[in-house]
PDB file of C-alpha atoms in Angstrom:
ATOM      1  CA  MET E   1      38.499  52.242 -10.769  1.00 56.00           C
ATOM      2  CA  LYS E   2      39.206  52.856  -7.077  1.00 60.00           C
ATOM      3  CA  GLY E   3      35.785  54.409  -6.689  1.00 57.00           C
ATOM      4  CA  LEU E   4      34.045  51.373  -8.130  1.00 59.00           C
ATOM      5  CA  ARG E   5      35.781  49.149  -5.664  1.00 62.00           C
ATOM      6  CA  TRP E   6      34.588  51.246  -2.742  1.00 58.00           C
ATOM      7  CA  LEU E   7      31.055  51.344  -4.109  1.00 59.00           C
ATOM      8  CA  TRP E   8      31.137  47.540  -4.324  1.00 58.00           C
ATOM      9  CA  LEU E   9      32.312  47.236  -0.745  1.00 59.00           C
ATOM     10  CA  LEU E  10      29.591  49.602   0.475  1.00 60.00           C
ATOM     11  CA  ALA E  11      26.883  47.728  -1.546  1.00 60.00           C
ATOM     12  CA  LEU E  12      27.857  44.276  -0.320  1.00 59.00           C
ATOM     13  CA  PRO E  13      26.436  44.606   3.223  1.00 61.00           C
ATOM     14  CA  LEU E  14      23.222  46.040   1.843  1.00 60.00           C
ATOM     15  CA  ALA E  15      22.777  43.091  -0.498  1.00 60.00           C
ATOM     16  CA  CYS E  16      23.185  40.615   2.300  1.00 60.00           C
ATOM     17  CA  LYS E  17      20.479  42.189   4.440  1.00 59.00           C
ATOM     18  CA  LYS E  18      17.909  39.651   5.763  1.00 63.00           C
ATOM     19  CA  LYS E  19      14.467  40.003   4.315  1.00 64.00           C
ATOM     20  CA  ASP E  20      11.626  40.763   6.662  1.00 71.00           C
ATOM     21  CA  ASN E  21       9.238  38.318   4.955  1.00 74.00           C
ATOM     22  CA  PRO E  22      10.739  34.834   4.656  1.00 78.00           C
ATOM     23  CA  ARG E  23       9.260  32.329   2.219  1.00 82.00           C
ATOM     24  CA  PRO E  24       6.452  30.220   3.680  1.00 88.00           C
ATOM     25  CA  LYS E  25       7.209  26.495   4.167  1.00 89.00           C
ATOM     26  CA  LEU E  26       5.726  24.304   1.442  1.00 92.00           C
ATOM     27  CA  PRO E  27       3.957  21.011   2.170  1.00 94.00           C
ATOM     28  CA  PRO E  28       5.311  17.745   0.753  1.00 96.00           C
ATOM     29  CA  THR E  29       3.678  15.839  -2.063  1.00 95.00           C
ATOM     30  CA  ALA E  30       2.707  12.151  -1.961  1.00 96.00           C
ATOM     31  CA  ARG E  31       1.807   9.782  -4.792  1.00 96.00           C
ATOM     32  CA  PHE E  32       0.992   6.124  -5.232  1.00 95.00           C
ATOM     33  CA  PHE E  33       3.102   4.371  -7.892  1.00 93.00           C
ATOM     34  CA  VAL E  34      -0.067   3.914  -9.966  1.00 88.00           C
ATOM     35  CA  ASP E  35      -2.606   6.709 -10.564  1.00 83.00           C
ATOM     36  CA  SER E  36      -5.580   4.357 -10.946  1.00 82.00           C
ATOM     37  CA  ILE E  37      -6.465   0.674 -11.156  1.00 85.00           C
ATOM     38  CA  GLY E  38      -9.003   0.292 -13.966  1.00 82.00           C
ATOM     39  CA  LEU E  39     -10.009  -3.375 -13.667  1.00 80.00           C
ATOM     40  CA  ASP E  40     -13.418  -4.707 -14.420  1.00 78.00           C
ATOM     41  CA  THR E  41     -15.309  -7.185 -12.303  1.00 76.00           C
ATOM     42  CA  ALA E  42     -13.657 -10.326 -13.730  1.00 76.00           C
ATOM     43  CA  ASN E  43     -10.090  -8.977 -13.522  1.00 84.00           C
ATOM     44  CA  ARG E  44      -9.890  -7.476 -10.033  1.00 87.00           C
ATOM     45  CA  LEU E  45      -6.885  -7.844  -7.744  1.00 84.00           C
ATOM     46  CA  PRO E  46      -6.749 -10.763  -5.341  1.00 85.00           C
ATOM     47  CA  SER E  47      -7.386 -10.237  -1.628  1.00 84.00           C
ATOM     48  CA  ARG E  48      -3.663 -10.120  -1.007  1.00 85.00           C
ATOM     49  CA  PHE E  49      -1.905  -7.303  -2.815  1.00 90.00           C
ATOM     50  CA  GLU E  50       1.003  -4.886  -2.517  1.00 93.00           C
ATOM     51  CA  LEU E  51       0.912  -1.091  -2.698  1.00 94.00           C
ATOM     52  CA  ARG E  52       3.926   1.253  -3.175  1.00 96.00           C
ATOM     53  CA  TRP E  53       4.146   5.015  -2.747  1.00 97.00           C
ATOM     54  CA  TYR E  54       6.657   7.881  -2.579  1.00 96.00           C
ATOM     55  CA  GLY E  55       6.863  11.532  -1.601  1.00 96.00           C
ATOM     56  CA  ASP E  56       8.837  14.670  -2.193  1.00 96.00           C
ATOM     57  CA  ASP E  57       9.385  17.921  -0.290  1.00 95.00           C
ATOM     58  CA  PRO E  58      10.623  21.026  -2.181  1.00 93.00           C
ATOM     59  CA  ASP E  59      12.062  22.796   0.906  1.00 92.00           C
ATOM     60  CA  GLY E  60      13.079  19.874   3.143  1.00 92.00           C
ATOM     61  CA  TYR E  61      12.743  16.137   3.337  1.00 95.00           C
ATOM     62  CA  VAL E  62      10.018  13.553   3.871  1.00 96.00           C
ATOM     63  CA  VAL E  63      10.227  11.863   7.318  1.00 97.00           C
ATOM     64  CA  GLY E  64       7.342   9.418   6.812  1.00 97.00           C
ATOM     65  CA  TYR E  65       3.880   8.761   5.448  1.00 98.00           C
ATOM     66  CA  GLU E  66       0.323   8.530   6.788  1.00 97.00           C
ATOM     67  CA  LEU E  67      -1.973   5.989   5.160  1.00 97.00           C
ATOM     68  CA  ARG E  68      -5.579   5.201   5.722  1.00 96.00           C
ATOM     69  CA  MET E  69      -8.161   2.906   4.261  1.00 95.00           C
ATOM     70  CA  ASN E  70     -11.857   3.778   3.690  1.00 95.00           C
ATOM     71  CA  GLY E  71     -11.752   6.969   5.760  1.00 94.00           C
ATOM     72  CA  GLY E  72     -10.451   5.238   8.906  1.00 95.00           C
ATOM     73  CA  ALA E  73      -7.735   6.470  11.231  1.00 97.00           C
ATOM     74  CA  TRP E  74      -4.416   7.626   9.789  1.00 97.00           C
ATOM     75  CA  SER E  75      -1.517   5.217  10.338  1.00 97.00           C
ATOM     76  CA  PHE E  76       2.099   6.500  10.262  1.00 97.00           C
ATOM     77  CA  THR E  77       4.883   4.604   8.574  1.00 97.00           C
ATOM     78  CA  THR E  78       8.392   5.201   7.244  1.00 97.00           C
ATOM     79  CA  ALA E  79       8.023   2.381   4.717  1.00 96.00           C
ATOM     80  CA  GLN E  80       7.245   3.071   1.054  1.00 96.00           C
ATOM     81  CA  GLU E  81       5.422  -0.195   0.394  1.00 95.00           C
ATOM     82  CA  SER E  82       3.214  -2.671   2.175  1.00 94.00           C
ATOM     83  CA  THR E  83       1.408  -5.952   1.559  1.00 92.00           C
ATOM     84  CA  PHE E  84      -2.310  -5.914   2.454  1.00 90.00           C
ATOM     85  CA  VAL E  85      -4.504  -8.922   3.131  1.00 87.00           C
ATOM     86  CA  VAL E  86      -8.215  -8.080   3.075  1.00 87.00           C
ATOM     87  CA  SER E  87     -10.848 -10.362   4.549  1.00 84.00           C
ATOM     88  CA  PHE E  88     -14.270 -10.733   3.063  1.00 84.00           C
ATOM     89  CA  GLU E  89     -17.680 -11.392   4.689  1.00 83.00           C
ATOM     90  CA  ARG E  90     -19.293 -14.721   4.043  1.00 79.00           C
ATOM     91  CA  GLY E  91     -20.772 -14.683   0.539  1.00 81.00           C
ATOM     92  CA  GLU E  92     -19.037 -11.439  -0.461  1.00 85.00           C
ATOM     93  CA  GLN E  93     -17.287 -11.701  -3.805  1.00 87.00           C
ATOM     94  CA  TYR E  94     -16.141  -8.182  -4.652  1.00 89.00           C
ATOM     95  CA  LYS E  95     -14.994  -5.168  -2.684  1.00 90.00           C
ATOM     96  CA  ASP E  96     -13.575  -1.710  -3.436  1.00 91.00           C
ATOM     97  CA  LEU E  97     -11.215  -0.047  -1.004  1.00 93.00           C
ATOM     98  CA  ILE E  98     -10.219   3.665  -0.998  1.00 95.00           C
ATOM     99  CA  PHE E  99      -6.619   4.258   0.173  1.00 96.00           C
ATOM    100  CA  GLU E 100      -5.463   7.765   1.004  1.00 97.00           C
ATOM    101  CA  LEU E 101      -1.846   8.775   1.453  1.00 97.00           C
ATOM    102  CA  ARG E 102      -0.078  11.872   2.749  1.00 97.00           C
ATOM    103  CA  ALA E 103       3.578  12.581   3.234  1.00 97.00           C
ATOM    104  CA  VAL E 104       4.924  14.256   6.454  1.00 97.00           C
ATOM    105  CA  ASP E 105       7.961  16.513   6.108  1.00 96.00           C
ATOM    106  CA  ASN E 106      10.675  17.594   8.584  1.00 95.00           C
ATOM    107  CA  ASP E 107       8.588  20.629   9.478  1.00 94.00           C
ATOM    108  CA  GLY E 108       5.514  18.544  10.388  1.00 94.00           C
ATOM    109  CA  LEU E 109       3.561  19.668   7.277  1.00 95.00           C
ATOM    110  CA  ARG E 110       1.344  17.109   5.545  1.00 96.00           C
ATOM    111  CA  THR E 111       0.201  16.623   1.959  1.00 96.00           C
ATOM    112  CA  GLU E 112      -3.164  18.341   1.338  1.00 95.00           C
ATOM    113  CA  PRO E 113      -5.244  16.975  -0.287  1.00 96.00           C
ATOM    114  CA  PRO E 114      -4.021  13.414   0.255  1.00 97.00           C
ATOM    115  CA  ALA E 115      -3.403  11.154  -2.749  1.00 96.00           C
ATOM    116  CA  ARG E 116      -6.331   8.731  -3.327  1.00 96.00           C
ATOM    117  CA  LEU E 117      -6.438   5.300  -4.925  1.00 94.00           C
ATOM    118  CA  ARG E 118      -9.421   2.963  -5.482  1.00 93.00           C
ATOM    119  CA  VAL E 119      -8.386  -0.675  -5.217  1.00 92.00           C
ATOM    120  CA  PRO E 120     -10.880  -3.163  -6.756  1.00 91.00           C
ATOM    121  CA  LEU E 121     -10.619  -6.581  -5.101  1.00 90.00           C
ATOM    122  CA  ARG E 122     -12.082 -10.066  -5.532  1.00 87.00           C
ATOM    123  CA  ASN E 123     -12.359 -12.750  -2.901  1.00 85.00           C
ATOM    124  CA  SER E 124      -9.505 -15.243  -3.509  1.00 78.00           C
ATOM    125  CA  PRO E 125     -10.569 -18.901  -3.475  1.00 77.00           C
ATOM    126  CA  PRO E 126      -9.058 -21.237  -0.882  1.00 78.00           C
ATOM    127  CA  ILE E 127      -6.394 -23.752  -1.899  1.00 79.00           C
ATOM    128  CA  CYS E 128      -6.695 -27.488  -1.178  1.00 79.00           C
ATOM    129  CA  ARG E 129      -4.199 -30.229  -2.135  1.00 79.00           C
ATOM    130  CA  ILE E 130      -3.249 -33.689  -1.065  1.00 78.00           C
ATOM    131  CA  ASP E 131      -0.253 -33.899   1.170  1.00 79.00           C
ATOM    132  CA  ALA E 132       2.082 -36.001  -0.985  1.00 76.00           C
ATOM    133  CA  SER E 133       4.415 -36.768   1.982  1.00 78.00           C
ATOM    134  CA  LEU E 134       1.573 -38.752   3.632  1.00 73.00           C
ATOM    135  CA  ALA E 135       0.090 -40.375   0.513  1.00 68.00           C
ATOM    136  CA  PRO E 136      -0.213 -44.145   0.570  1.00 66.00           C
ATOM    137  CA  PRO E 137       1.943 -46.269  -1.753  1.00 67.00           C
ATOM    138  CA  ASP E 138       0.495 -47.185  -5.133  1.00 68.00           C
ATOM    139  CA  THR E 139      -1.764 -50.135  -4.142  1.00 66.00           C
ATOM    140  CA  ALA E 140      -5.368 -51.132  -4.563  1.00 66.00           C
ATOM    141  CA  LEU E 141      -7.044 -50.784  -1.123  1.00 64.00           C
ATOM    142  CA  VAL E 142     -10.701 -50.910  -0.097  1.00 71.00           C
ATOM    143  CA  ALA E 143     -10.151 -47.985   2.245  1.00 71.00           C
ATOM    144  CA  ILE E 144      -7.395 -45.352   2.302  1.00 70.00           C
ATOM    145  CA  THR E 145      -6.482 -42.416   4.451  1.00 72.00           C
ATOM    146  CA  ILE E 146      -5.331 -39.157   2.835  1.00 73.00           C
ATOM    147  CA  SER E 147      -4.233 -35.941   4.328  1.00 77.00           C
ATOM    148  CA  LEU E 148      -5.352 -32.616   2.822  1.00 78.00           C
ATOM    149  CA  LEU E 149      -3.567 -29.317   3.119  1.00 79.00           C
ATOM    150  CA  VAL E 150      -6.016 -26.356   3.100  1.00 81.00           C
ATOM    151  CA  ASP E 151      -5.021 -22.739   3.008  1.00 77.00           C
ATOM    152  CA  ASP E 152      -6.622 -19.366   2.086  1.00 76.00           C
ATOM    153  CA  PRO E 153      -4.867 -16.126   1.101  1.00 70.00           C
ATOM    154  CA  GLU E 154      -6.997 -14.262   3.703  1.00 70.00           C
ATOM    155  CA  GLY E 155      -5.992 -16.692   6.424  1.00 68.00           C
ATOM    156  CA  ARG E 156      -6.753 -20.297   7.264  1.00 71.00           C
ATOM    157  CA  GLU E 157      -9.431 -19.232   9.810  1.00 69.00           C
ATOM    158  CA  THR E 158     -11.595 -18.022   6.941  1.00 70.00           C
ATOM    159  CA  VAL E 159     -12.084 -21.558   5.548  1.00 74.00           C
ATOM    160  CA  ASP E 160     -15.555 -22.510   6.706  1.00 74.00           C
ATOM    161  CA  SER E 161     -15.949 -26.030   5.394  1.00 75.00           C
ATOM    162  CA  LEU E 162     -14.527 -28.549   2.915  1.00 74.00           C
ATOM    163  CA  TYR E 163     -16.444 -30.620   0.374  1.00 76.00           C
ATOM    164  CA  LEU E 164     -14.809 -33.733  -1.074  1.00 74.00           C
ATOM    165  CA  ARG E 165     -15.955 -35.270  -4.327  1.00 76.00           C
ATOM    166  CA  ILE E 166     -14.460 -38.554  -5.553  1.00 74.00           C
ATOM    167  CA  GLY E 167     -14.771 -39.614  -9.169  1.00 75.00           C
ATOM    168  CA  ASN E 168     -17.888 -38.375 -10.898  1.00 73.00           C
ATOM    169  CA  GLY E 169     -19.866 -38.162  -7.650  1.00 57.00           C
TER     170      GLY E 169
END
């Protein structure tokens, strides 16, 4: 029994010897919360939409994400979601955007290949309504003044013109 104890004490330092070839660092993974958006032409997303993503690192932790759209420059963020507002050219109704995402870990490694997501969009129509706070009282007048509130999901500056139709005109 005493001999086994000595053998164990001699084997312990040998078992704790540092290996000459440490494990290589592993890159993080990144994913969008949806794998794909399979919408047809009539059911595309509006020009204002939200994307969410997440990442994981098997041998460390994720410090942030790099995101790019349509092969452009990578943009770093620590957020895991963002709201995007996409503008359209005059007369353009539909557009597909390709988003790419990669996670960055505490060792500076990045996801390869990046996660990809095609986002099918449609041009959202502008919104026009009568400003009820400035509406005239309920009377019969030959001429009236009304105030219209106009907005567009892509920004008010994208509203080019306004057409007004009264009655069946």
